[in-house]
Short mmCIF file of C-alpha atoms in Angstrom, two decimals:
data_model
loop_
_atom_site.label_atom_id
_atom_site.label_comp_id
_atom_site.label_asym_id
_atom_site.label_seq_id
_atom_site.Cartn_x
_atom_site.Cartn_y
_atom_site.Cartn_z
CA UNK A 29 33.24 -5.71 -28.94
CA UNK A 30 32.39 -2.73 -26.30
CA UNK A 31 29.68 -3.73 -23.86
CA UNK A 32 27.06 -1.81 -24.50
CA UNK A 33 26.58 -1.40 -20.66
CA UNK A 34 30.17 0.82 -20.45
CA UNK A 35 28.64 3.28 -22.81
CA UNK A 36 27.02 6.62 -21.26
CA UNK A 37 23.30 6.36 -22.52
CA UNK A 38 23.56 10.03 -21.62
CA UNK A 39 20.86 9.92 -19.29
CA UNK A 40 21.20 10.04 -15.80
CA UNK A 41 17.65 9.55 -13.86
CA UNK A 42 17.75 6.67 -11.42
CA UNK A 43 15.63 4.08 -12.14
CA UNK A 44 13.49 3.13 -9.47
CA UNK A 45 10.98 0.73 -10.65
CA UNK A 46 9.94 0.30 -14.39
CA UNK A 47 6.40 -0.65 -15.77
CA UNK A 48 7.10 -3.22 -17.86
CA UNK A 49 9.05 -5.80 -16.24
CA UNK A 50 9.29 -6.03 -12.15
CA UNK A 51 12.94 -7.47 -12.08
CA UNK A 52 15.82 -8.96 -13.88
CA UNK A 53 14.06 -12.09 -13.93
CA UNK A 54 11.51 -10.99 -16.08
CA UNK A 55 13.52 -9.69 -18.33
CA UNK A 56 15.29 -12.19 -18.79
CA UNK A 57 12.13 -14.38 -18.83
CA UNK A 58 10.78 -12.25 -21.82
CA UNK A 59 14.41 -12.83 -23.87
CA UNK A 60 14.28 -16.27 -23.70
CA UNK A 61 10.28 -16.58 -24.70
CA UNK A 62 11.28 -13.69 -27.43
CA UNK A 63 13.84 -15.81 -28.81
CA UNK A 64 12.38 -19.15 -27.73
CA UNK A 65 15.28 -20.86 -26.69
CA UNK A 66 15.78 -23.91 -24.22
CA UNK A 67 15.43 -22.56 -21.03
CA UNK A 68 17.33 -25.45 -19.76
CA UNK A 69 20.32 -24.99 -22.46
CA UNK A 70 20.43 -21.15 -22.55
CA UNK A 71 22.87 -19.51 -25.11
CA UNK A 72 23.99 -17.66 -22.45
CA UNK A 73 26.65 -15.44 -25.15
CA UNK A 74 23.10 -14.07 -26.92
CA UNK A 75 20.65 -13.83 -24.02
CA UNK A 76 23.74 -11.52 -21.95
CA UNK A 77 24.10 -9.26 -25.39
CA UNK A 78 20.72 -9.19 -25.16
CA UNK A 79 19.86 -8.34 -21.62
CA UNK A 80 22.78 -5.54 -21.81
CA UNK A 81 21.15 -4.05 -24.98
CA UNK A 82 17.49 -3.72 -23.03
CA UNK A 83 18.35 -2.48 -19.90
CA UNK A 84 20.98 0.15 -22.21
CA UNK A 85 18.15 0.98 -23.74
CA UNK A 86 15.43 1.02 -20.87
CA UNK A 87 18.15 3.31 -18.63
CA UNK A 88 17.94 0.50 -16.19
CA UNK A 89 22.19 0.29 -16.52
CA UNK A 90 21.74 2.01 -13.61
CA UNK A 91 19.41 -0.30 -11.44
CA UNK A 92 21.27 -2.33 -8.60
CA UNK A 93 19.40 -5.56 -9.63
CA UNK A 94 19.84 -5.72 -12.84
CA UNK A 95 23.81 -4.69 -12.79
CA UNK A 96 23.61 -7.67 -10.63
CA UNK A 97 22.32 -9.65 -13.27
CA UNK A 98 24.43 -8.24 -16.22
CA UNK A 99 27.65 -9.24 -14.01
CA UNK A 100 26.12 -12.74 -13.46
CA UNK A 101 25.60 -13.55 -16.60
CA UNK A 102 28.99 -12.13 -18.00
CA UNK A 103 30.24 -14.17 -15.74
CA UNK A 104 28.63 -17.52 -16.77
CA UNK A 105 29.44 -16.67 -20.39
CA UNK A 106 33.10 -16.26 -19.54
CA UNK A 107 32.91 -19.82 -17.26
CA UNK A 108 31.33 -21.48 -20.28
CA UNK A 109 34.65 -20.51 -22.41
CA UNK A 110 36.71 -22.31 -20.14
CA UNK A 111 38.59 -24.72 -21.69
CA UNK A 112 37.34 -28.30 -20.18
CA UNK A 113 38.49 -32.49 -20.58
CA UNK A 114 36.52 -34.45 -22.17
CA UNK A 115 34.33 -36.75 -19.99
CA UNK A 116 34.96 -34.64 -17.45
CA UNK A 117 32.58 -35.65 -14.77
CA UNK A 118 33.28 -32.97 -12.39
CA UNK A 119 32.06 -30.12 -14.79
CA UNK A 120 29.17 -28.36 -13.33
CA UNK A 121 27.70 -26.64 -15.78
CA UNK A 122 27.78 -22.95 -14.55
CA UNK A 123 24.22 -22.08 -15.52
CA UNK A 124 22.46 -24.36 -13.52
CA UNK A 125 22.04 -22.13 -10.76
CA UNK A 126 20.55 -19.33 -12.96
CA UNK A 127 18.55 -21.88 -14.88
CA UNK A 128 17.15 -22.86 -11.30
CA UNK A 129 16.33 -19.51 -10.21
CA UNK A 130 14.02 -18.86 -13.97
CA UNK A 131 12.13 -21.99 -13.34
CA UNK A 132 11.30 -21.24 -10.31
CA UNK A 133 10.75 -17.74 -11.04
CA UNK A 134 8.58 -18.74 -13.94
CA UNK A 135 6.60 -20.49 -11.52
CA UNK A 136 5.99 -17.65 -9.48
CA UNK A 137 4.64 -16.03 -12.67
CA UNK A 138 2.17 -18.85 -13.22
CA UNK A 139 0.93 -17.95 -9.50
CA UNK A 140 0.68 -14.20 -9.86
CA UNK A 141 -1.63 -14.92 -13.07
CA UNK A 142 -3.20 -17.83 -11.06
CA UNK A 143 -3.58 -15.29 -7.96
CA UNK A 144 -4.79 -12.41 -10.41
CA UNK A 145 -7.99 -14.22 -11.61
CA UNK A 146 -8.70 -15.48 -7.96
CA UNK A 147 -8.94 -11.60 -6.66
CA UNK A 148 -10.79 -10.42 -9.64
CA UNK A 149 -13.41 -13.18 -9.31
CA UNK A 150 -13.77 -12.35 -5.79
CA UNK A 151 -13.97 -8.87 -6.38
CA UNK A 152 -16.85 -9.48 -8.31
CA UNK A 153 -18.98 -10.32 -5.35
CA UNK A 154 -20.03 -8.20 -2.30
CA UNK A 155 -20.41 -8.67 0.97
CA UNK A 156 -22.22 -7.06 3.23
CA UNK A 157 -21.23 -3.94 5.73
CA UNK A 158 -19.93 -1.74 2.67
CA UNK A 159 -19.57 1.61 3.44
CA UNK A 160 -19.32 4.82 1.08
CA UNK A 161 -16.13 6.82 1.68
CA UNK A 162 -16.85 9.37 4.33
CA UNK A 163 -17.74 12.88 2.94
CA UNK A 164 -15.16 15.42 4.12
CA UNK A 165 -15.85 16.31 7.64
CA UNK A 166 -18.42 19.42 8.21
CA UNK A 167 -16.72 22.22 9.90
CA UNK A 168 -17.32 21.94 13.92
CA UNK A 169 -20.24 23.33 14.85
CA UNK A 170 -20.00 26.97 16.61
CA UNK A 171 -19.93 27.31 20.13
CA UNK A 172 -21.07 30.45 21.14
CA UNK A 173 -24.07 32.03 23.56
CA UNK A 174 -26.63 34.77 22.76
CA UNK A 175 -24.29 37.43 24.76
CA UNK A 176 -21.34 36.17 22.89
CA UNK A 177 -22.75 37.34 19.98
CA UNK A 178 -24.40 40.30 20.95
CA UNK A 179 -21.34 41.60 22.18
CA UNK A 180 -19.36 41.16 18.79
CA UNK A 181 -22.17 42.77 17.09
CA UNK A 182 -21.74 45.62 19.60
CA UNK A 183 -18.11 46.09 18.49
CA UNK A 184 -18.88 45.61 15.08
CA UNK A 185 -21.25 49.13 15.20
CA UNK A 186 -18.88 50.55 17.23
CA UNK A 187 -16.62 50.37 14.44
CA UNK A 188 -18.94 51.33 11.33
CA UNK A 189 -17.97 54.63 10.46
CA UNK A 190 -19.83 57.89 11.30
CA UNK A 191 -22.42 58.46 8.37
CA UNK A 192 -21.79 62.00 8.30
CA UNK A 193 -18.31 61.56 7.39
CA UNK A 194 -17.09 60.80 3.90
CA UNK A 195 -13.56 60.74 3.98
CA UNK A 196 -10.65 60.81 6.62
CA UNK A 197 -7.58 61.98 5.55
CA UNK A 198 -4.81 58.92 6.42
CA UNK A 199 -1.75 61.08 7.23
CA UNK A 200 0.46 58.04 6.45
CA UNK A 201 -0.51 54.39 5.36
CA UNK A 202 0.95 51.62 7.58
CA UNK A 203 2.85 52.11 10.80
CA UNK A 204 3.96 48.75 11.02
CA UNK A 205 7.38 49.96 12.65
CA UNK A 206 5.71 52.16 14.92
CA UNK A 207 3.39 49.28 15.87
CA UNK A 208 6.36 46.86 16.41
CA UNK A 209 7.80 49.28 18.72
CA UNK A 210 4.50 49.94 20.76
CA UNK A 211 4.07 46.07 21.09
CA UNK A 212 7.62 45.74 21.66
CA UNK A 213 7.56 48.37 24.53
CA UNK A 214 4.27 46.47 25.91
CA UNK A 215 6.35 43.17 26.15
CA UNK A 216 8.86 44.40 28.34
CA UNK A 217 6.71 45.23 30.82
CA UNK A 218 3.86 42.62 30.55
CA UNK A 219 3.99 38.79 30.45
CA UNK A 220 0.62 39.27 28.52
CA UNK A 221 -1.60 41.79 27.58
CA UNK A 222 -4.31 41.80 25.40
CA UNK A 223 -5.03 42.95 21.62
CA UNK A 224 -7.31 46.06 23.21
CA UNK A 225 -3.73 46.80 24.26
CA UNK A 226 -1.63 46.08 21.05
CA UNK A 227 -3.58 48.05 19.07
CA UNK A 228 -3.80 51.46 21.37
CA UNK A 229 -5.45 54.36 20.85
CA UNK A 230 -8.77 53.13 22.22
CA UNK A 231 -11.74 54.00 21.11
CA UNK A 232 -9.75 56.16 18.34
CA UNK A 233 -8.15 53.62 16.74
CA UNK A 234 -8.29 53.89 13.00
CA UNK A 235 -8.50 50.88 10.74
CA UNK A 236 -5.00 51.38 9.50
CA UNK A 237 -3.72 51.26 13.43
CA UNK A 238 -5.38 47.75 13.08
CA UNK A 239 -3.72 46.65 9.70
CA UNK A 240 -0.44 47.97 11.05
CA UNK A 241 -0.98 46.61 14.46
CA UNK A 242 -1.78 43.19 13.38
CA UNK A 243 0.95 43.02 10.40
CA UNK A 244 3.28 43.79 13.60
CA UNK A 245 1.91 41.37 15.72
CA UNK A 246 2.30 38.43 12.85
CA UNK A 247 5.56 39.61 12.16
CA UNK A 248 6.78 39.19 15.76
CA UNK A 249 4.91 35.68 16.22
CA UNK A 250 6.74 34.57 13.12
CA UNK A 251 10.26 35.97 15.04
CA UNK A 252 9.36 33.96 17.86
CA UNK A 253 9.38 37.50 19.88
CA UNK A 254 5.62 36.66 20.99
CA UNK A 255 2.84 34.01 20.48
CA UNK A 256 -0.81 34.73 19.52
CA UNK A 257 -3.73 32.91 21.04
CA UNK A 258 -7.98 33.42 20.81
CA UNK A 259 -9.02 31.27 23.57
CA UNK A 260 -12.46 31.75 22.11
CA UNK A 261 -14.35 32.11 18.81
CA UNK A 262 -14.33 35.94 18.31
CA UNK A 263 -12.86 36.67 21.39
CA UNK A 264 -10.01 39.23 21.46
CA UNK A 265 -6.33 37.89 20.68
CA UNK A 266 -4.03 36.87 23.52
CA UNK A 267 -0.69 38.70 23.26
CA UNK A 268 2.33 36.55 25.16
CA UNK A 269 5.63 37.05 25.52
CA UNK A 270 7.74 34.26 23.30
CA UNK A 271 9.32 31.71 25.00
CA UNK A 272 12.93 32.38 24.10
CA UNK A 273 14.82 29.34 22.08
CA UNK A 274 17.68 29.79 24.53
CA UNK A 275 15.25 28.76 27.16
CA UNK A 276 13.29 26.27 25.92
CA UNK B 12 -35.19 -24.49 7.59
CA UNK B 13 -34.73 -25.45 11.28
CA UNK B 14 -34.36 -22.87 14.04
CA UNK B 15 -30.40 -23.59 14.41
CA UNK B 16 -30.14 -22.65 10.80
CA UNK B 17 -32.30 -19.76 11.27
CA UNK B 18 -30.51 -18.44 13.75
CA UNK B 19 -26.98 -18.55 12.10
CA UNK B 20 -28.78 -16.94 8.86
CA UNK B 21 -29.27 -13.95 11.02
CA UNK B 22 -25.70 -13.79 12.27
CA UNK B 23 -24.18 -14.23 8.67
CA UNK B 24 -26.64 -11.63 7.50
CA UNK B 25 -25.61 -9.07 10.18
CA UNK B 26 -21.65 -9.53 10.37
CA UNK B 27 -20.30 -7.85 7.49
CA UNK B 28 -16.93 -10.06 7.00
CA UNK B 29 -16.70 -14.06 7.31
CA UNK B 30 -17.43 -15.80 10.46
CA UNK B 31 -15.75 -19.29 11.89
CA UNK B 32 -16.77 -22.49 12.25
CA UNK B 33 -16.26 -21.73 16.11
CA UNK B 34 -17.64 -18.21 16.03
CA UNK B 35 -20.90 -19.68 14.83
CA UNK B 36 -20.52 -22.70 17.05
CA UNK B 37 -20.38 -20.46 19.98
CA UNK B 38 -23.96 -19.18 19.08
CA UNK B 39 -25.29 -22.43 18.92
CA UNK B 40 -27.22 -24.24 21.85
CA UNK B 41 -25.35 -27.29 23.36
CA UNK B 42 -26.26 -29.61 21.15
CA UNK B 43 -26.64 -28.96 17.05
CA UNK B 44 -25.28 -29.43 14.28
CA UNK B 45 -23.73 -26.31 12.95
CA UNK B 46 -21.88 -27.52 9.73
CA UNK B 47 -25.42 -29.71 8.94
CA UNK B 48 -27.31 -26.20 9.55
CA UNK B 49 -24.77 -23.97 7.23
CA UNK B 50 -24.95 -26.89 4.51
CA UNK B 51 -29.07 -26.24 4.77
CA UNK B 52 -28.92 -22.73 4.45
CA UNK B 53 -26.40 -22.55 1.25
CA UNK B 54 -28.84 -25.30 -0.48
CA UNK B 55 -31.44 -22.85 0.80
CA UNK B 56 -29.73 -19.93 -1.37
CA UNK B 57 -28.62 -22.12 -3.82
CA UNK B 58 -31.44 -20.92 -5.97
CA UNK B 59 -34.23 -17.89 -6.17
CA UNK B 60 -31.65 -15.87 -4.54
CA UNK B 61 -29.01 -12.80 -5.49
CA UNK B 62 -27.08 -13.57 -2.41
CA UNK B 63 -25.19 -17.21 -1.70
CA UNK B 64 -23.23 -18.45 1.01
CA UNK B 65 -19.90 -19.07 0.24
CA UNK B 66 -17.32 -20.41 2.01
CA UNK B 67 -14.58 -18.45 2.47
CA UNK B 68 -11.50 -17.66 4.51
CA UNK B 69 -11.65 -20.48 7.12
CA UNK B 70 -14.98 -19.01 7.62
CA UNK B 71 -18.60 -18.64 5.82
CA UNK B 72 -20.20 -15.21 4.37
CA UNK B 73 -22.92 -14.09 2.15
CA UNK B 74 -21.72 -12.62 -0.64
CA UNK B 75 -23.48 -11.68 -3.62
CA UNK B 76 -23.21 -13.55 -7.12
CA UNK B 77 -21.43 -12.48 -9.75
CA UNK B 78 -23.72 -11.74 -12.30
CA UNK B 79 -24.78 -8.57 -10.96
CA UNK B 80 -21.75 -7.21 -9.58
CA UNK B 81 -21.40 -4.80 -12.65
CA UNK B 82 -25.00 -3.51 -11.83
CA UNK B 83 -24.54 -2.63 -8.45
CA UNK B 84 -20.92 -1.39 -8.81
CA UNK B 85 -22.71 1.48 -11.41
CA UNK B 86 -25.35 2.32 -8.41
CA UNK B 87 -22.10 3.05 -6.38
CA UNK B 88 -23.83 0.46 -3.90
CA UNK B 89 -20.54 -1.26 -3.54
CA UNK B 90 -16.68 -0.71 -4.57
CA UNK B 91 -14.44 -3.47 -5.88
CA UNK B 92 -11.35 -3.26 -3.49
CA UNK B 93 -8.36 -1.83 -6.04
CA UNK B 94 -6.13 -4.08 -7.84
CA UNK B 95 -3.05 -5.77 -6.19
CA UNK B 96 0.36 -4.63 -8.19
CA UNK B 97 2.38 -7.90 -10.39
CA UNK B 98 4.68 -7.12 -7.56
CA UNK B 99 2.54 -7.40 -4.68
CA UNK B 100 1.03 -10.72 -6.01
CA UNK B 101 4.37 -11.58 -6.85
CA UNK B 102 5.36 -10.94 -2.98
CA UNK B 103 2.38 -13.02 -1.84
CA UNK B 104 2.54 -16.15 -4.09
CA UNK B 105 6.22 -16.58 -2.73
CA UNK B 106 5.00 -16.07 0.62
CA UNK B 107 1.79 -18.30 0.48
CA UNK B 108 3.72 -21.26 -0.54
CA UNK B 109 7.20 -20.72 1.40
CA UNK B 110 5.61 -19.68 4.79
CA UNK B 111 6.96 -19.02 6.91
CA UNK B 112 9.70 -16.85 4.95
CA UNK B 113 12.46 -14.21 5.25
CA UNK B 114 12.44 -11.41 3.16
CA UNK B 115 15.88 -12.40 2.09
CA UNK B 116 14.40 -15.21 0.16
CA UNK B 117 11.75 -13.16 -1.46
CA UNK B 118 14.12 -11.20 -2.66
CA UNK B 119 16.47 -14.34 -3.98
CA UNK B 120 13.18 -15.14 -5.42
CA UNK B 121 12.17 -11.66 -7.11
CA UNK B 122 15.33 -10.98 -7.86
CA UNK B 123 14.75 -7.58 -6.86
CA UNK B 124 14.50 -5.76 -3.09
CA UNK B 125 11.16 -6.57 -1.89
CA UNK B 126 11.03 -4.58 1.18
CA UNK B 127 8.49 -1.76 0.59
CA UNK B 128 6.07 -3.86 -1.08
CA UNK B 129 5.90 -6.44 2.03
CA UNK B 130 5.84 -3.44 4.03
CA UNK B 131 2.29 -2.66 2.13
CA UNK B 132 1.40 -6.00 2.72
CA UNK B 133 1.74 -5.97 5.94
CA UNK B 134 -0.21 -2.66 6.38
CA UNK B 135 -2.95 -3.85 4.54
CA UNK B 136 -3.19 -6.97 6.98
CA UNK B 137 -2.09 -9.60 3.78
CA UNK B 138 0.73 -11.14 5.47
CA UNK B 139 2.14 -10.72 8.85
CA UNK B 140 5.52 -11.79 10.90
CA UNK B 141 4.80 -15.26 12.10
CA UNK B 142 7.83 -16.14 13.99
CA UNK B 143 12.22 -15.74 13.94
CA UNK B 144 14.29 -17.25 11.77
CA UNK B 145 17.10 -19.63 13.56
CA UNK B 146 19.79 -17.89 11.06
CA UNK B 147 21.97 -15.09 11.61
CA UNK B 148 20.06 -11.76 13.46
CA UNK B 149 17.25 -14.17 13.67
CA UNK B 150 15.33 -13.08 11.04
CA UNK B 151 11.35 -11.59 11.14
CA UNK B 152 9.67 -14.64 9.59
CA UNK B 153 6.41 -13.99 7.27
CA UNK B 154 3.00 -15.57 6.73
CA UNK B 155 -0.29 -14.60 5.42
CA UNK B 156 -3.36 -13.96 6.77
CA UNK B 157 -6.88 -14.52 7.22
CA UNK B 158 -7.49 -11.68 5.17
CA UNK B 159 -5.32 -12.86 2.61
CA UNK B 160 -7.67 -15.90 1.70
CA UNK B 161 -10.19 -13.75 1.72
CA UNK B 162 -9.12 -11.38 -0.63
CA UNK B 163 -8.73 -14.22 -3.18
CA UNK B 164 -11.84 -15.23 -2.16
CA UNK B 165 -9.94 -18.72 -0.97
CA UNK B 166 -11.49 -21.49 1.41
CA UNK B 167 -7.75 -22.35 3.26
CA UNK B 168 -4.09 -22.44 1.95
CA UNK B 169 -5.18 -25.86 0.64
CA UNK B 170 -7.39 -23.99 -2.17
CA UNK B 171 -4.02 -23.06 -3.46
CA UNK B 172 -3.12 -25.03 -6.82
CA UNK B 173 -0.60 -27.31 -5.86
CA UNK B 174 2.76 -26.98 -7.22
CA UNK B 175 3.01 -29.56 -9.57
CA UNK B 176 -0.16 -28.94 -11.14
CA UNK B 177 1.41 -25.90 -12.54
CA UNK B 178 2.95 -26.15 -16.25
CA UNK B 179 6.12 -24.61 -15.16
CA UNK B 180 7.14 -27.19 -12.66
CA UNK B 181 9.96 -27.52 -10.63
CA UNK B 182 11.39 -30.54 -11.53
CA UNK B 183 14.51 -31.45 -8.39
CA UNK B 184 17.72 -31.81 -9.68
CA UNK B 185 17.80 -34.94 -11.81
CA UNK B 186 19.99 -37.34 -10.14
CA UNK B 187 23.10 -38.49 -11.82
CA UNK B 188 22.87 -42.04 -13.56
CA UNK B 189 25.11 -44.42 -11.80
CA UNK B 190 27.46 -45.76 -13.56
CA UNK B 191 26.63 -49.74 -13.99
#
């Protein structure tokens, strides 16, 4: 007879926990009510077929624990096949220990059920002090001054374009290497310089020197070349020079 | 109801979790009996009232009866705390009666490793490491908590049913017949 445990079941997820029963124990618990057998005379030949055949099934051949118990009980079948005397007074019958460990494992089972009804009982009456889950915190409220905003309204305008012109020809659509370069250029002479700065071209400055200027500027921040900073709501980015890896 | 009992009505009503026998002593005048006074107020609330005091915990706390926890559990007034897992109350019965205990033992016991669900216990305050083991690496040694009883809705450990009142029990080795 092949173990059924030596065959591939063809599967090979690693069983972690399953539903149905929390251990070894249980399953073996569930065998021997199944079959209703003496727990205190076990066929042990049947209940290790058995208990092979499940956790074959169940892909739990590959659960520590219940190898464990496979080997265990292949082991107290092949013990109980010993040859012994007659009278012998020394045997020890070689499932006592297992038989032990279901009892009181059984017990434990009793308590879980026991402890089960307790909580649900309980949970059935209230206390005082209960408290609905907090709602998801509001976003922080805005810290900013009347000249704060007046001033980012003011740049705002500047930007809006003329109304007496409909179109502006874009001679090319992002410069993010030329960007790069004029940010790059900035960084070897500044520490820090500000986005006013980055973006050049003053009061000239197209929205496409933006786009490209601020693609750049991500681009390098992700590189580690430079970090970005706002010290304030609205307030104009803070160009600085990376700290280099090397250094840090 | 007498002013002693009066007074410890208030603090019961205003702490939201169960308060001790000393805890309330402490808020009694010198002299006063607090146990008398607690035994007046649950008669008090015995009857004509949707709250009782109950005894719970190693400690006393109003708690609401039964009878309408469905109602109020539909106004979202309250929340039943969630279900303990088979293995979690597994974990704690073997702890609540073998305390304190290794988690070496639980594990003999379980039959299976039992180390992240005692972790959970231990972060939701069920059990907690009591003492060392004597045994090799001295061993953390667990034990529940107040909390514990509470959750169950339990007076004391004692509240426990007793081994042997259990169907399955664990009968000690039967000792050999000597021969005559």
């Amino acid at each position: 007879m092949t173990s059924p445990i030596l065959r591939d079941p063809g599967n090979s997820g690693f069983v972690v926990e399953l539903e149905k029963f929390s251990g070894p124990l249980d399953l073996l618990l569930h065998l021997i009510k199944e079959d209703e057998v003496d727990i205190t005379d076990l066929p042990i030949a049947k209940i290790a077929v058995q208990f092979l055949s499940v956790i074959n099934e169940l892909g739990l051949n590959q659960a520590a624990d219940y190898l464990e118990m496979a080997a265990r009980l292949l082991r107290i079948k092949a013990q109980m096949l010993l040859p012994r005397r007659l009278g012998d007074d020394e045997w020890e019958d070689p499932r006592a220990e297992l038989v032990r460990r279901l009892l009181e494992y059984q017990q434990i089972r009793e308590l879980v059920e026991w402890l089960g009804h307790a909580a649900d009982a309980r949970a059935e009456r209230f206390g005082r002090g209960y408290e609905a889950p907090p709602p998801d915190a509001p976003p922080a409220p805005l810290q900013i001054d009347l000249n704060d905003l007046l001033a980012a309204a003011e740049r705002v305008i500047a930007l809006m374009p003329d109304p007496n012109l409909h179109h502006r020809v874009v001679p090319r659509p992002l410069d993010v290497e030329g960007a790069t370069a004029r940010i790059l250029a900035l960084l070897a002479e500044r520490e820090t310089f500000g986005w006013r700065d980055a973006v050049g071209g003053g009061p000239q400055a197209t929205l496409v020197d933006v786009l490209s200027t601020f693609i750049a500027l991500l681009e390098l921040a992700k590189r580690s070349v430079l970090t970005l900073s706002q010290p304030e709501p609205f307030g104009p980015m803070v160009i600085t020079r990376g700290i280099s890896r090397e250094a840090a | 109801m007498e002013s002693l009992a009066k007074l410890l009505e208030a603090a019961l009503f205003a702490a939201s979790r169960p308060l001790t026998l000393e805890e309330l002593e402490s808020l009694a005048p010198s002299e006063g009996n607090v146990r008398a006074a607690l035994d007046e107020i649950r008669q008090n609330y015995q009857e004509d009232h949707g709250v009782e005091l109950v005894e719970i915990a190693e400690g006393w706390q109003f708690l609401t009866r039964r009878e309408y926890a469905e109602t109020i559990e539909r106004a979202q007034f309250a929340l039943r705390p969630r279900r303990l897992s088979p293995a979690a109350l597994e974990t704690l019965a073997i702890i609540a009666y073998r305390q304190p205990v290794g988690r070496l033992e639980v594990d003999e016991i379980r039959g299976v490793d039992s180390g992240a669900v005692m972790d959970k216990l231990v972060e939701r305050g069920l059990i907690e490491v009591v003492t060392r083991g004597e045994g090799l690496g001295r061993p953390l040694l667990y034990g529940t908590t107040p909390p514990f009883l509470e959750i169950l809705g339990l007076k004391d450990l004692e509240d426990l049913p007793r081994l042997d009142e259990l169907s399955v029990a664990l009968r000690r080795p039967t000792p050999v017949d000597e021969p005559e």
